[in-house]
Coordinates of C-alpha atoms in Angstrom, one line a residue:
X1 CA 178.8 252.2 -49.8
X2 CA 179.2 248.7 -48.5
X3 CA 179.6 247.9 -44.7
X4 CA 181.0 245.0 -44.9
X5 CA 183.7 244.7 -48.3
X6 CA 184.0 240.7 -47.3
X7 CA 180.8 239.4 -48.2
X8 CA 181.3 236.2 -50.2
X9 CA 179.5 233.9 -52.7
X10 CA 176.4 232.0 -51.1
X11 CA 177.0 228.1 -51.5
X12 CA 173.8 226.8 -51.8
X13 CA 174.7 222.7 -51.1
X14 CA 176.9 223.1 -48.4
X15 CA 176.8 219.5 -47.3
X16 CA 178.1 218.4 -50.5
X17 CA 181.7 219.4 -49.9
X18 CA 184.2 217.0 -48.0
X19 CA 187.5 218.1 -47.5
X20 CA 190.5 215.5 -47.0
X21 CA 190.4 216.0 -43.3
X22 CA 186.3 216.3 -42.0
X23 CA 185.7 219.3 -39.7
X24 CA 182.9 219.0 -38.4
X25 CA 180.0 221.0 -40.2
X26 CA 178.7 224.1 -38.6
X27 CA 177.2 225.4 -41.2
X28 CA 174.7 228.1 -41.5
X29 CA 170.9 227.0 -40.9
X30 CA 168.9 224.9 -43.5
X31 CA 166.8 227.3 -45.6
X32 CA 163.8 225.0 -44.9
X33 CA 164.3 226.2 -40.6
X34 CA 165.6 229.5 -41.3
X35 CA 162.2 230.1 -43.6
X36 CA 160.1 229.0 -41.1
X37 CA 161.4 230.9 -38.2
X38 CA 161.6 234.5 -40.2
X39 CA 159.4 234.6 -42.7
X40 CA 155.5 235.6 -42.0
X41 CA 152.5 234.0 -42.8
X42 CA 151.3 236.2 -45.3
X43 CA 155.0 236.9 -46.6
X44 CA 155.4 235.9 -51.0
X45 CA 158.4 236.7 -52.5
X46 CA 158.3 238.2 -56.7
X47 CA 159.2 235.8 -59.0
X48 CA 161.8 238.4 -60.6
X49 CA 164.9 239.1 -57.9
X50 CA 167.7 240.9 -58.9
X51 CA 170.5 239.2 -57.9
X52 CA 174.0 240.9 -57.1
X53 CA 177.4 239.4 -55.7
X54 CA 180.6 241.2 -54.7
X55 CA 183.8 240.2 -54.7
X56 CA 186.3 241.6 -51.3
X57 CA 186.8 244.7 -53.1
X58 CA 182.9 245.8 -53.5
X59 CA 182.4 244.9 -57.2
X60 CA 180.8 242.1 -58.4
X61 CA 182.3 238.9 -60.4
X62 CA 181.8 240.7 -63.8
X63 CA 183.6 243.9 -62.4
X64 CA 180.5 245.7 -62.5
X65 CA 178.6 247.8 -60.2
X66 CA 175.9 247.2 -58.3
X67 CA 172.9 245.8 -60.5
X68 CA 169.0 245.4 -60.9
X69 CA 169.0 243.3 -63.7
X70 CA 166.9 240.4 -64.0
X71 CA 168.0 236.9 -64.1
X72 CA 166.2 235.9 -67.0
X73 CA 169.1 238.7 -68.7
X74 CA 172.4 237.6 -69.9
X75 CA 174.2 240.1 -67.5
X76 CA 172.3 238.5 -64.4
X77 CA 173.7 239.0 -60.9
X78 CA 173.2 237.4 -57.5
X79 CA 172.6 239.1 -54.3
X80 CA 174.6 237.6 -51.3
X81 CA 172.0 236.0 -48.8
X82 CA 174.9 234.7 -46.6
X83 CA 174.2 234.1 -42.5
X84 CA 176.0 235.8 -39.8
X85 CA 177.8 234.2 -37.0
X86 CA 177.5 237.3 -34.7
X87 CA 173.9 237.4 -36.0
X88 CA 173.1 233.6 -35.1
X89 CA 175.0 233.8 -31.9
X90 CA 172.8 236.8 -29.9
X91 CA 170.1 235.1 -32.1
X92 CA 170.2 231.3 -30.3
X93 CA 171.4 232.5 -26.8
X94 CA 169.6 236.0 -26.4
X95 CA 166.2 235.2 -25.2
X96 CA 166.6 231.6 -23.6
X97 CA 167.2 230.8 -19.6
X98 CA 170.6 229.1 -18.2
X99 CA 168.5 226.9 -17.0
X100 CA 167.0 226.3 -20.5
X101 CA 170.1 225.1 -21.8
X102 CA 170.9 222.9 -19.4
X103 CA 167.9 221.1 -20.0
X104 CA 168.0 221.5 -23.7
X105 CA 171.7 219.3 -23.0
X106 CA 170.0 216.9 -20.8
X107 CA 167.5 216.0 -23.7
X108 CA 170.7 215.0 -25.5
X109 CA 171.6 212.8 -23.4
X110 CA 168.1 211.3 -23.6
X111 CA 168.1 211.2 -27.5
X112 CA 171.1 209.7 -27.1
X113 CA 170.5 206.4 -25.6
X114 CA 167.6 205.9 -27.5
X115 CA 170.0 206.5 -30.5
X116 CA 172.4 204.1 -29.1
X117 CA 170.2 201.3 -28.4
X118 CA 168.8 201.5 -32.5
X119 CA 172.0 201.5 -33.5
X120 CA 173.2 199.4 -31.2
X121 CA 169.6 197.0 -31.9
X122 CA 169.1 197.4 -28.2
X123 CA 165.4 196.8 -26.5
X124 CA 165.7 198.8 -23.7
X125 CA 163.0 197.9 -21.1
X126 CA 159.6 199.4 -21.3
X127 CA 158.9 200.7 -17.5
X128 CA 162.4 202.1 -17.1
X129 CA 164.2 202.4 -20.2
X130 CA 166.6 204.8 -18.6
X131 CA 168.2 203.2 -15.7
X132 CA 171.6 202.3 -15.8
X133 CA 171.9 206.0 -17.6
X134 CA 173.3 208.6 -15.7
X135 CA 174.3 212.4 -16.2
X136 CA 176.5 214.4 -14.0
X137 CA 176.7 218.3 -14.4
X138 CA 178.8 220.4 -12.2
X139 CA 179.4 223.9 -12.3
X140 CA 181.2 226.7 -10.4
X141 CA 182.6 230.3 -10.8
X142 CA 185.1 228.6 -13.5
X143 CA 183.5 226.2 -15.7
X144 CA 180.7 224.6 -16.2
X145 CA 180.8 220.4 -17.2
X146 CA 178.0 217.7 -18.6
X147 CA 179.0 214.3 -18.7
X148 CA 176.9 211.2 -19.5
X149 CA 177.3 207.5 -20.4
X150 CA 174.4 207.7 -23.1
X151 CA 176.3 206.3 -25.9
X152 CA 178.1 209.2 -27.3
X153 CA 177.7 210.7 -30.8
X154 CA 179.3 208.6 -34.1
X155 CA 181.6 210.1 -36.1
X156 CA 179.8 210.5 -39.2
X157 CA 176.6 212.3 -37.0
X158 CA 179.2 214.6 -35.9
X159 CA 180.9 215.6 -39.1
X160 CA 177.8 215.6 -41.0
X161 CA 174.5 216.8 -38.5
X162 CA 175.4 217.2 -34.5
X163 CA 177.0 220.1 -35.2
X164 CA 174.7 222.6 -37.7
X165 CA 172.4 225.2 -36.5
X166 CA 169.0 223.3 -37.0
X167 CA 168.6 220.0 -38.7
X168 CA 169.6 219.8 -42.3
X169 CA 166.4 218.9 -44.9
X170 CA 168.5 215.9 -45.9
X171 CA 169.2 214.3 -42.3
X172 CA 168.1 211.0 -41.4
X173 CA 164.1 211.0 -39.7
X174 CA 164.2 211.7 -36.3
X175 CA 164.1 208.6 -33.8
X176 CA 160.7 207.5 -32.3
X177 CA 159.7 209.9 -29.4
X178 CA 162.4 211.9 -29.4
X179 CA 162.7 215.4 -27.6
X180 CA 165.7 217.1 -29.1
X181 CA 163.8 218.3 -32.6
X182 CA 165.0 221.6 -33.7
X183 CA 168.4 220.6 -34.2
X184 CA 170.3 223.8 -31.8
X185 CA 170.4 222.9 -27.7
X186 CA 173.9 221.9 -27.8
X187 CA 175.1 225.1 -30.2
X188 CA 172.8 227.4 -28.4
X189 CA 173.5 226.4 -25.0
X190 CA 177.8 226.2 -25.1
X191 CA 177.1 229.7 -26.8
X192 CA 175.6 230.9 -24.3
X193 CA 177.6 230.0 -21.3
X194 CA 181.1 230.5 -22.0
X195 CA 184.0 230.9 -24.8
X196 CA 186.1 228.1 -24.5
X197 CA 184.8 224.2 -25.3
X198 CA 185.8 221.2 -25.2
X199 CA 183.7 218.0 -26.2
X200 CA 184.5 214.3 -26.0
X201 CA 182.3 211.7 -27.3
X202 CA 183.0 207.8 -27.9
X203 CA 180.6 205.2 -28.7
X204 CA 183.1 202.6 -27.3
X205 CA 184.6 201.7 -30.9
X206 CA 185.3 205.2 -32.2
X207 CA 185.8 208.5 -30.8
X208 CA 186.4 212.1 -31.4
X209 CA 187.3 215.6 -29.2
X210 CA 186.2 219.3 -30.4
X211 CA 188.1 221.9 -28.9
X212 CA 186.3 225.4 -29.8
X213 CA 187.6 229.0 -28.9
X214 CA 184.1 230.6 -29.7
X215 CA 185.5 234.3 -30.0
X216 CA 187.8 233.2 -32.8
X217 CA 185.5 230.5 -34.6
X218 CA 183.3 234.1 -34.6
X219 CA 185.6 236.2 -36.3
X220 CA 186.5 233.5 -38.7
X221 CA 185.0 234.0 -42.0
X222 CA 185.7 230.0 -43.2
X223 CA 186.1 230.7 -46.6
X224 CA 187.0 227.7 -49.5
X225 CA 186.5 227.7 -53.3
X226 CA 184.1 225.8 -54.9
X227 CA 184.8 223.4 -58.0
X228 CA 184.3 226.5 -60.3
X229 CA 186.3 229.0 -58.1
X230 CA 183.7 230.8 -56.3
X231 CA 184.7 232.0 -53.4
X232 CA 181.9 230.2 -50.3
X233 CA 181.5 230.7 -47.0
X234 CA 181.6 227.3 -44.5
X235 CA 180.9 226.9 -40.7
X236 CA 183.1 224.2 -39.4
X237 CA 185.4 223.7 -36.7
X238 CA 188.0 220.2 -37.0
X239 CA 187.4 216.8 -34.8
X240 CA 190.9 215.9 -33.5
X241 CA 191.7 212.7 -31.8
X242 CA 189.4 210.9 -34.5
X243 CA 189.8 207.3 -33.4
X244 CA 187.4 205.0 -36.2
X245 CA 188.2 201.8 -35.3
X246 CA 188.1 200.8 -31.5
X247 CA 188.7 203.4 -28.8
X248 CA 189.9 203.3 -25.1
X249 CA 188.3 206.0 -24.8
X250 CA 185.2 205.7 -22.2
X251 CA 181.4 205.3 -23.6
X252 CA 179.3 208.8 -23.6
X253 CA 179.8 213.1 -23.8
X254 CA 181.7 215.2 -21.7
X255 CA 181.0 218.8 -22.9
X256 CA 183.0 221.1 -20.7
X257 CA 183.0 225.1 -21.0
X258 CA 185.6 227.7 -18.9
X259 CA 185.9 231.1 -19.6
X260 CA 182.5 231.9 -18.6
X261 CA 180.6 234.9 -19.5
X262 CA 180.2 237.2 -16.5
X263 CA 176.3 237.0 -16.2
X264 CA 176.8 232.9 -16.2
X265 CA 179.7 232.8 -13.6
X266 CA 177.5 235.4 -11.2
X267 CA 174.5 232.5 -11.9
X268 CA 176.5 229.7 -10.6
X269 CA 178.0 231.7 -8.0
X270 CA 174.5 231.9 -6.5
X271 CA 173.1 228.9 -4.0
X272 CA 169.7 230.0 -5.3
X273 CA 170.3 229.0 -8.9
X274 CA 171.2 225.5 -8.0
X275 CA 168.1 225.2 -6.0
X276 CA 166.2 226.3 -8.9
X277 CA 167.9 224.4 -11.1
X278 CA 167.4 221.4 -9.2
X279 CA 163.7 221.8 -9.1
X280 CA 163.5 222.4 -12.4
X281 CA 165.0 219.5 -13.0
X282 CA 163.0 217.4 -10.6
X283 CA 159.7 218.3 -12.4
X284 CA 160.3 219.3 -15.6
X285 CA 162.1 215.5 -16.0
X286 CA 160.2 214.3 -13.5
X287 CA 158.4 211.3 -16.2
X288 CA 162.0 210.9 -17.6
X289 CA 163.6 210.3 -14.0
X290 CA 161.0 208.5 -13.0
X291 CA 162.1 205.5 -15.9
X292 CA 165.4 205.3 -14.3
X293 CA 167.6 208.3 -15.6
X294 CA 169.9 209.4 -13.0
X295 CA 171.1 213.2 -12.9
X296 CA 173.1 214.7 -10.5
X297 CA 174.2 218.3 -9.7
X298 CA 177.3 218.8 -8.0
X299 CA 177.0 215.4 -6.7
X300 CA 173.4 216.1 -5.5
X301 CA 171.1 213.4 -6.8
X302 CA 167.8 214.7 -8.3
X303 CA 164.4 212.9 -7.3
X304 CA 161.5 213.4 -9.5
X305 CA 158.4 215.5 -8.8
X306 CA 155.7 213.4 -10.0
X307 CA 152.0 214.7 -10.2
X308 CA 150.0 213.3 -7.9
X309 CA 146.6 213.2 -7.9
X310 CA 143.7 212.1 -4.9
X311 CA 141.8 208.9 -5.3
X312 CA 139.7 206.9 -2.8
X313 CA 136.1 205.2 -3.3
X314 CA 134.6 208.7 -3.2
X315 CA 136.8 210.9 -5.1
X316 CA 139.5 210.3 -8.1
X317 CA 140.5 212.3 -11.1
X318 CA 139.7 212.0 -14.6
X319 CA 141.3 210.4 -17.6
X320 CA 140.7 210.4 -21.1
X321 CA 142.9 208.9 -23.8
X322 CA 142.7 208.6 -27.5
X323 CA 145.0 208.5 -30.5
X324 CA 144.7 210.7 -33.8
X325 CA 146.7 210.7 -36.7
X326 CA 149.8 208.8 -34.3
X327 CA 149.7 211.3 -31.9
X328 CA 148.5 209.9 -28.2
X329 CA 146.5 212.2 -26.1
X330 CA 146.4 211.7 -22.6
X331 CA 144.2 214.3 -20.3
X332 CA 144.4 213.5 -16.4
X333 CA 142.3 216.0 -14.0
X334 CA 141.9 216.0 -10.3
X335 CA 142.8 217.2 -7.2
X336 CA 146.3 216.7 -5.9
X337 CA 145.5 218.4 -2.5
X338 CA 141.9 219.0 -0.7
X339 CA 140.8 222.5 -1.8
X340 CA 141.5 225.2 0.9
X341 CA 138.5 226.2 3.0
X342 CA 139.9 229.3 3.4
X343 CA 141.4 231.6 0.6
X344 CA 141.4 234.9 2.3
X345 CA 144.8 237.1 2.0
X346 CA 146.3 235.9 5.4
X347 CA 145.2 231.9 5.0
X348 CA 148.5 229.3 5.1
X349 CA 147.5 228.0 1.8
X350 CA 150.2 225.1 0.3
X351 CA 152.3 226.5 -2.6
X352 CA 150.3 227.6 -5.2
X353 CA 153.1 227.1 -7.6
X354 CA 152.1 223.9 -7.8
X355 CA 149.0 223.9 -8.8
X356 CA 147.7 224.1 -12.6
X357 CA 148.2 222.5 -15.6
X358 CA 151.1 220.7 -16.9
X359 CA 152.0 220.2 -20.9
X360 CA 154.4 217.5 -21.7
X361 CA 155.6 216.2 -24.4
X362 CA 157.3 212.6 -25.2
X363 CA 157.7 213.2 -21.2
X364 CA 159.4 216.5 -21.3
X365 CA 157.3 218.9 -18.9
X366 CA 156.8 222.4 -21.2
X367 CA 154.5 224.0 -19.3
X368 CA 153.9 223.6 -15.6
X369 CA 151.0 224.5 -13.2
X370 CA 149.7 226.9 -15.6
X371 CA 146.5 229.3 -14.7
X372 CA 146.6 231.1 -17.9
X373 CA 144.5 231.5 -21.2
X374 CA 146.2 228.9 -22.7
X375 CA 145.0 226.0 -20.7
X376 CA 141.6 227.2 -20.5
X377 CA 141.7 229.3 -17.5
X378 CA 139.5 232.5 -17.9
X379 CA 137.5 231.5 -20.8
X380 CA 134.5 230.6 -21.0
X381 CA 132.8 228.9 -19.4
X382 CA 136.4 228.0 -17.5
X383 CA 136.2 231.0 -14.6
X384 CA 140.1 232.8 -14.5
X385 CA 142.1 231.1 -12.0
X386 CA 141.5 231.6 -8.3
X387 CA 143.4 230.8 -4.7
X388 CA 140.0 228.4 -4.3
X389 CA 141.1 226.2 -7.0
X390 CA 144.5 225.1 -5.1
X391 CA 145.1 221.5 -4.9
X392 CA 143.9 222.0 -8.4
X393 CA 146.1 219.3 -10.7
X394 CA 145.7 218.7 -14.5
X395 CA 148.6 217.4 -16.7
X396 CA 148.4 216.5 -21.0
X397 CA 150.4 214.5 -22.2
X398 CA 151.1 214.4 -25.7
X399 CA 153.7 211.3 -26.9
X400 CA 154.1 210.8 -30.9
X401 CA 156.9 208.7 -33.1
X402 CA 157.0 212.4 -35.0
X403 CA 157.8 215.1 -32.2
X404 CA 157.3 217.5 -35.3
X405 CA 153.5 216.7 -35.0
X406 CA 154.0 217.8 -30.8
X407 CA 152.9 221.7 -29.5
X408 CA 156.0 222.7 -28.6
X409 CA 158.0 225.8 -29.2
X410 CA 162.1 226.0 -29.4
X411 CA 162.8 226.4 -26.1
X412 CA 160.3 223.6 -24.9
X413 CA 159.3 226.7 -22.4
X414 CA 156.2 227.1 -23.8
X415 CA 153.1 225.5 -25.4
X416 CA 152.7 226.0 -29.2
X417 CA 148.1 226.5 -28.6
X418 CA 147.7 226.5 -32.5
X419 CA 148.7 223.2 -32.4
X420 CA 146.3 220.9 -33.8
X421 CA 146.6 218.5 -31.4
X422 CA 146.5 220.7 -29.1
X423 CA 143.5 222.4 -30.2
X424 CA 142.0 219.2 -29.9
X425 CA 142.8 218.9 -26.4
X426 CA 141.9 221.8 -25.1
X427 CA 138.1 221.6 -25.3
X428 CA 138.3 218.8 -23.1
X429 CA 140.8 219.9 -21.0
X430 CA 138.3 223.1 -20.4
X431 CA 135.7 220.8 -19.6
X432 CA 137.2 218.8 -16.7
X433 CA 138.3 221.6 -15.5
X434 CA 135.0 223.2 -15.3
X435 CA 133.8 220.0 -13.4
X436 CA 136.5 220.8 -10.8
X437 CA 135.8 224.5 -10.2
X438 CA 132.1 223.9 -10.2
X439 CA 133.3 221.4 -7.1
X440 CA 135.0 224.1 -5.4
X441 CA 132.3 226.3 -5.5
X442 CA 130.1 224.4 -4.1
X443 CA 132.0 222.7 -1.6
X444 CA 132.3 225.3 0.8
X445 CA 128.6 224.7 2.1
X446 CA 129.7 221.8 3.7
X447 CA 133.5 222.6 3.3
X448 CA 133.9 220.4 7.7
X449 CA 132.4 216.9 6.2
X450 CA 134.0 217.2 2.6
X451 CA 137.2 217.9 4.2
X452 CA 137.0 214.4 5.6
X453 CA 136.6 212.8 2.5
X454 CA 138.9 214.2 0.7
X455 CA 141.8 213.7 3.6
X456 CA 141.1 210.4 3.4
X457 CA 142.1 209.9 -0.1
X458 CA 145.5 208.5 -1.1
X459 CA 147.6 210.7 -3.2
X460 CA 148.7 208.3 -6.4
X461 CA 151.1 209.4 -9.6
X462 CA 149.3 209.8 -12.4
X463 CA 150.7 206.7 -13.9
X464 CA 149.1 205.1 -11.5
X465 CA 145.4 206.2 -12.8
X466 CA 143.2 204.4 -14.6
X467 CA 142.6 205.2 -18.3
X468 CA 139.2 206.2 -19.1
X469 CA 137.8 206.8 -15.9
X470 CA 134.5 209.4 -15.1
X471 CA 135.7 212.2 -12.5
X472 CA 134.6 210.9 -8.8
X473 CA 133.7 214.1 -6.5
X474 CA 131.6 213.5 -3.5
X475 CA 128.1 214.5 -3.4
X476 CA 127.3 218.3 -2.2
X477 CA 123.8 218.8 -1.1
X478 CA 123.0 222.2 -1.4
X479 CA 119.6 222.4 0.0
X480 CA 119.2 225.6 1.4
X481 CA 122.5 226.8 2.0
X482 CA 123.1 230.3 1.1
X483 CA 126.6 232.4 1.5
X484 CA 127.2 234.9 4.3
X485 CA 129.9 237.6 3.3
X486 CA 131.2 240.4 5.0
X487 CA 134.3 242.3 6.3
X488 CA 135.5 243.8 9.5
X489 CA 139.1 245.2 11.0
X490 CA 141.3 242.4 10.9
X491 CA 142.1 243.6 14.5
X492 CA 138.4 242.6 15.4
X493 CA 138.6 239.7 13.4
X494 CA 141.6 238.5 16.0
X495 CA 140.1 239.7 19.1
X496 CA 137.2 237.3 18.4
X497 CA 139.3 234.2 17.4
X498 CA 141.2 235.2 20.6
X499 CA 137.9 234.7 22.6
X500 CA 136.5 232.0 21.0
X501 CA 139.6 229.9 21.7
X502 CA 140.9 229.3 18.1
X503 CA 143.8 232.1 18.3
X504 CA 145.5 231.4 14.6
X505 CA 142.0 230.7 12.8
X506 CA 141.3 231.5 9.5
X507 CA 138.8 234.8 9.3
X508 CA 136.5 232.4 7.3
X509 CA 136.3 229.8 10.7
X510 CA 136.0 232.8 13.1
X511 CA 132.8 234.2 10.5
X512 CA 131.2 230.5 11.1
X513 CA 131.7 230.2 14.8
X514 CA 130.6 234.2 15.6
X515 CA 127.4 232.9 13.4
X516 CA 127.1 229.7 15.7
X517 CA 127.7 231.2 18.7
X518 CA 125.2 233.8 17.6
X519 CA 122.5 231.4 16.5
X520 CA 122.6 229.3 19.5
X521 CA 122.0 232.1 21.9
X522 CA 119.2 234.3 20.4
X523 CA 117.9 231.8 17.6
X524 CA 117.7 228.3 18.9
X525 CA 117.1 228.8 22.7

């Protein structure tokens, strides 16, 4: 028996159809996404599908039952293939972070003004392309609001591509280095936080509002006929306020959502998620900001986290670049903080949350300080991450005209490794890193002179480094130095430091002075 008696006829060119008044289309996904999201690798369909279609009553068009027959029969049938919204809702917003969307809205305002300024014939200027820009969210237990001056979205983007889960097989190439690519942050992200919208976009000579009730659109089957009277299903909600030639309305997108979901309003209701948010922001946008994009949340300016990396006559990081098949590669390793001499359980360590590598793509940060698999860490000859390698810094960048070509995943959470590109990187990324941990290893011999050295280096953003350079790491001689090991109470271990006048020490500075102290009265005298 059927579930669900309302299934409809499959359009298959939905984009074709205009109707008097354009809603704007929100139609199901292109096959071309959909495919390539559910479908395995090793998936091939038969060349021979029955195909069955039902009208509301649970019969198909001829009045017949359901069928197997095959198409290539004159009594051929279609079998209903249609999307559904419930389905595609908990699909886009189950498994992504608030957070998540909030950036995925920010990198439509970024595609934006480089929209703006093509259309527009714009050069915007090359150090700091964004300034002048800004974005302003605010949230509370009531609603939550975007607004930017990026150049708002044109009518005919709106009716025809802004607002369609993923980007249709037919729309326009994407814009050179852009970061919104999939073609779902804005649907995915006003899903997820609430049930009432309202947008408001004007390119400063025409202009449009959306006002969506998200529980309704849901239960709204959108059904039209087709030129030959089949019945076909159509995602769209209507623009109002259309304005097409000259607007008072201001330049940019507010996007405003109330009636917040309970687990959203609970977020916002929490200090800590701002906090987060805000350094999210400050390093995952940190290249962005840093070319002049101003963001503020609840009126709280956000100032980029930058890596940094040491450099002086003795020590700087490394930097390779090179191009392949219009994708540029650019590796920096170094240290962004001296190594720690001591990396026992009770040593006052800086953050290691910090340290790692970062993946970014056209300047959007997709993974940060990671120590995993991914980047190398834990295979070999790359040892697994340790608290000895903190101050460790190494950031990718990967920048390409196509951001298909890039190795990132949907959520830009994450780094695609069977990337090509990537791929490519990687073995070099493993080998600087090697370079680094072999340092730290050996370092410790003469961890009180080194330490010197490398406090005396200045701390420079990596656009600040020079392309091409070897990694600088002062020389370690390691003669005869060996390494002395062992454990005692931790009790003892501040009795000693107590008597040796360096109460607070680090058990690896009491284990040298007890061995000095030691040596000096029964070896040396």
């Amino acid at each position: 028996m059927l579930q669900n008696p309302a299934i409809v006829r499959f359009c298959c060119d939905f984009g074709a159809y205009k109707p008097p008044i354009s809603p704007a289309i929100f139609n199901p996904p292109n096959k071309s996404a959909l495919l390539s999201a559910t479908t395995p690798k090793n998936f091939s369909s038969e060349k021979n599908c029955a195909k069955i279609s039902f009208d509301q009553n649970g019969t198909t068009k001829r009045g017949m039952k359901m069928s197997t027959q095959l198409p290539n029969q004159s009594n051929a049938l279609k079998a209903i293939a249609n999307p559904s919204k419930s389905f595609f809702i908990a699909m886009l917003t189950r498994d992504i972070d608030l957070v998540d969307c909030m950036l995925d809205l920010l990198d439509n305002t970024v595609d934006g003004i480089n929209s703006m300024a093509k259309r527009n014939e714009i050069v915007l200027d090359e150090e700091k392309p964004y300034h002048g820009f800004s974005v302003d969210i605010t949230f509370d237990r009531s609603h939550f609001s975007i607004k930017d001056k990026s150049g708002g979205i044109p009518i005919d983007v709106a009716t025809d591509y802004a607002f369609r889960f993923g980007r249709p097989d037919f729309a326009p190439d994407l814009l050179d280095g852009s970061i919104g690519l999939y073609g779902i942050g804005m649907k995915r992200a006003i899903f997820k936080i609430g049930n009432l919208v309202s947008i408001q976009s004007s390119t400063g000579f025409e202009s449009f509002n959306v006002d969506l009730d998200v529980e309704k659109w849901r239960q709204n089957q959108q059904l039209r006929d087709d030129v030959e009277g089949n019945e076909v299903m159509e995602w769209s909600f209507d623009l109002t306020n259309v304005q097409t030639n000259g607007t008072d309305v201001e330049i940019g997108t507010i996007i405003r959502v109330e009636e917040l979901y309970e687990g959203i309003y609970r977020q916002f209701e929490n200090p800590i998620f701002q906090d987060r948010l805000n350094k999210m922001i400050a390093r995952d946008y940190a290249f962005i900001l840093n070319q002049g994009l101003t963001v503020r949340v609840n009126g709280v300016e956000i100032a980029p986290i930058m890596p940094k990396f040491l450099q002086s006559s003795e020590i700087a990081p490394f930097q390779h670049v090179e191009i392949c098949d219009g994708v540029r590669i650019e590796i920096t390793v170094g240290f962004a903080e001296p190594p720690p001499s001591d990396t026992s359980a009770t040593a006052r360590n800086p953050d290691v949350g910090v340290y790692g590598w970062y993946v970014v793509c056209n300047d959007r940060v997709v993974v940060s300080a990671d120590k995993s698999a991914d980047t190398g860490w834990g295979i070999k000859p790359v040892p697994a991450w340790h608290p000895q390698y903190i101050g460790f810094m190494g950031v990718v960048r990967f920048e390409s005209s196509d951001p298909r070509k890039l190795p990132w995943k949907t959520t830009k959470r994450d780094v695609e490794a069977s990337n090509a590109f990537y791929q490519r990187a990687l073995p070099v990324m493993m080998r600087a890193t090697k370079k680094l941990t072999d340092y730290t290893n050996a370092r410790r011999l003469e961890a009180k002179r080194l330490k010197r050295i490398e406090n005396a280096a200045v701390a420079k953003p990596v656009s600040r480094i020079i392309v091409n350079v070897p990694v600088k790491l002062p020389e370690v001689d390691q003669g005869e130095f060996v390494m002395i090991e062992y454990a005692r109470e931790m009790s003892d271990v501040r009795a000693a430091a107590e008597t040796l006048g360096i109460v607070g020490g680090s058990p690896s500075e009491v284990g040298i002075r007890t061995f000095e102290y030691y040596f000096a009265r029964e070896v040396a005298k």
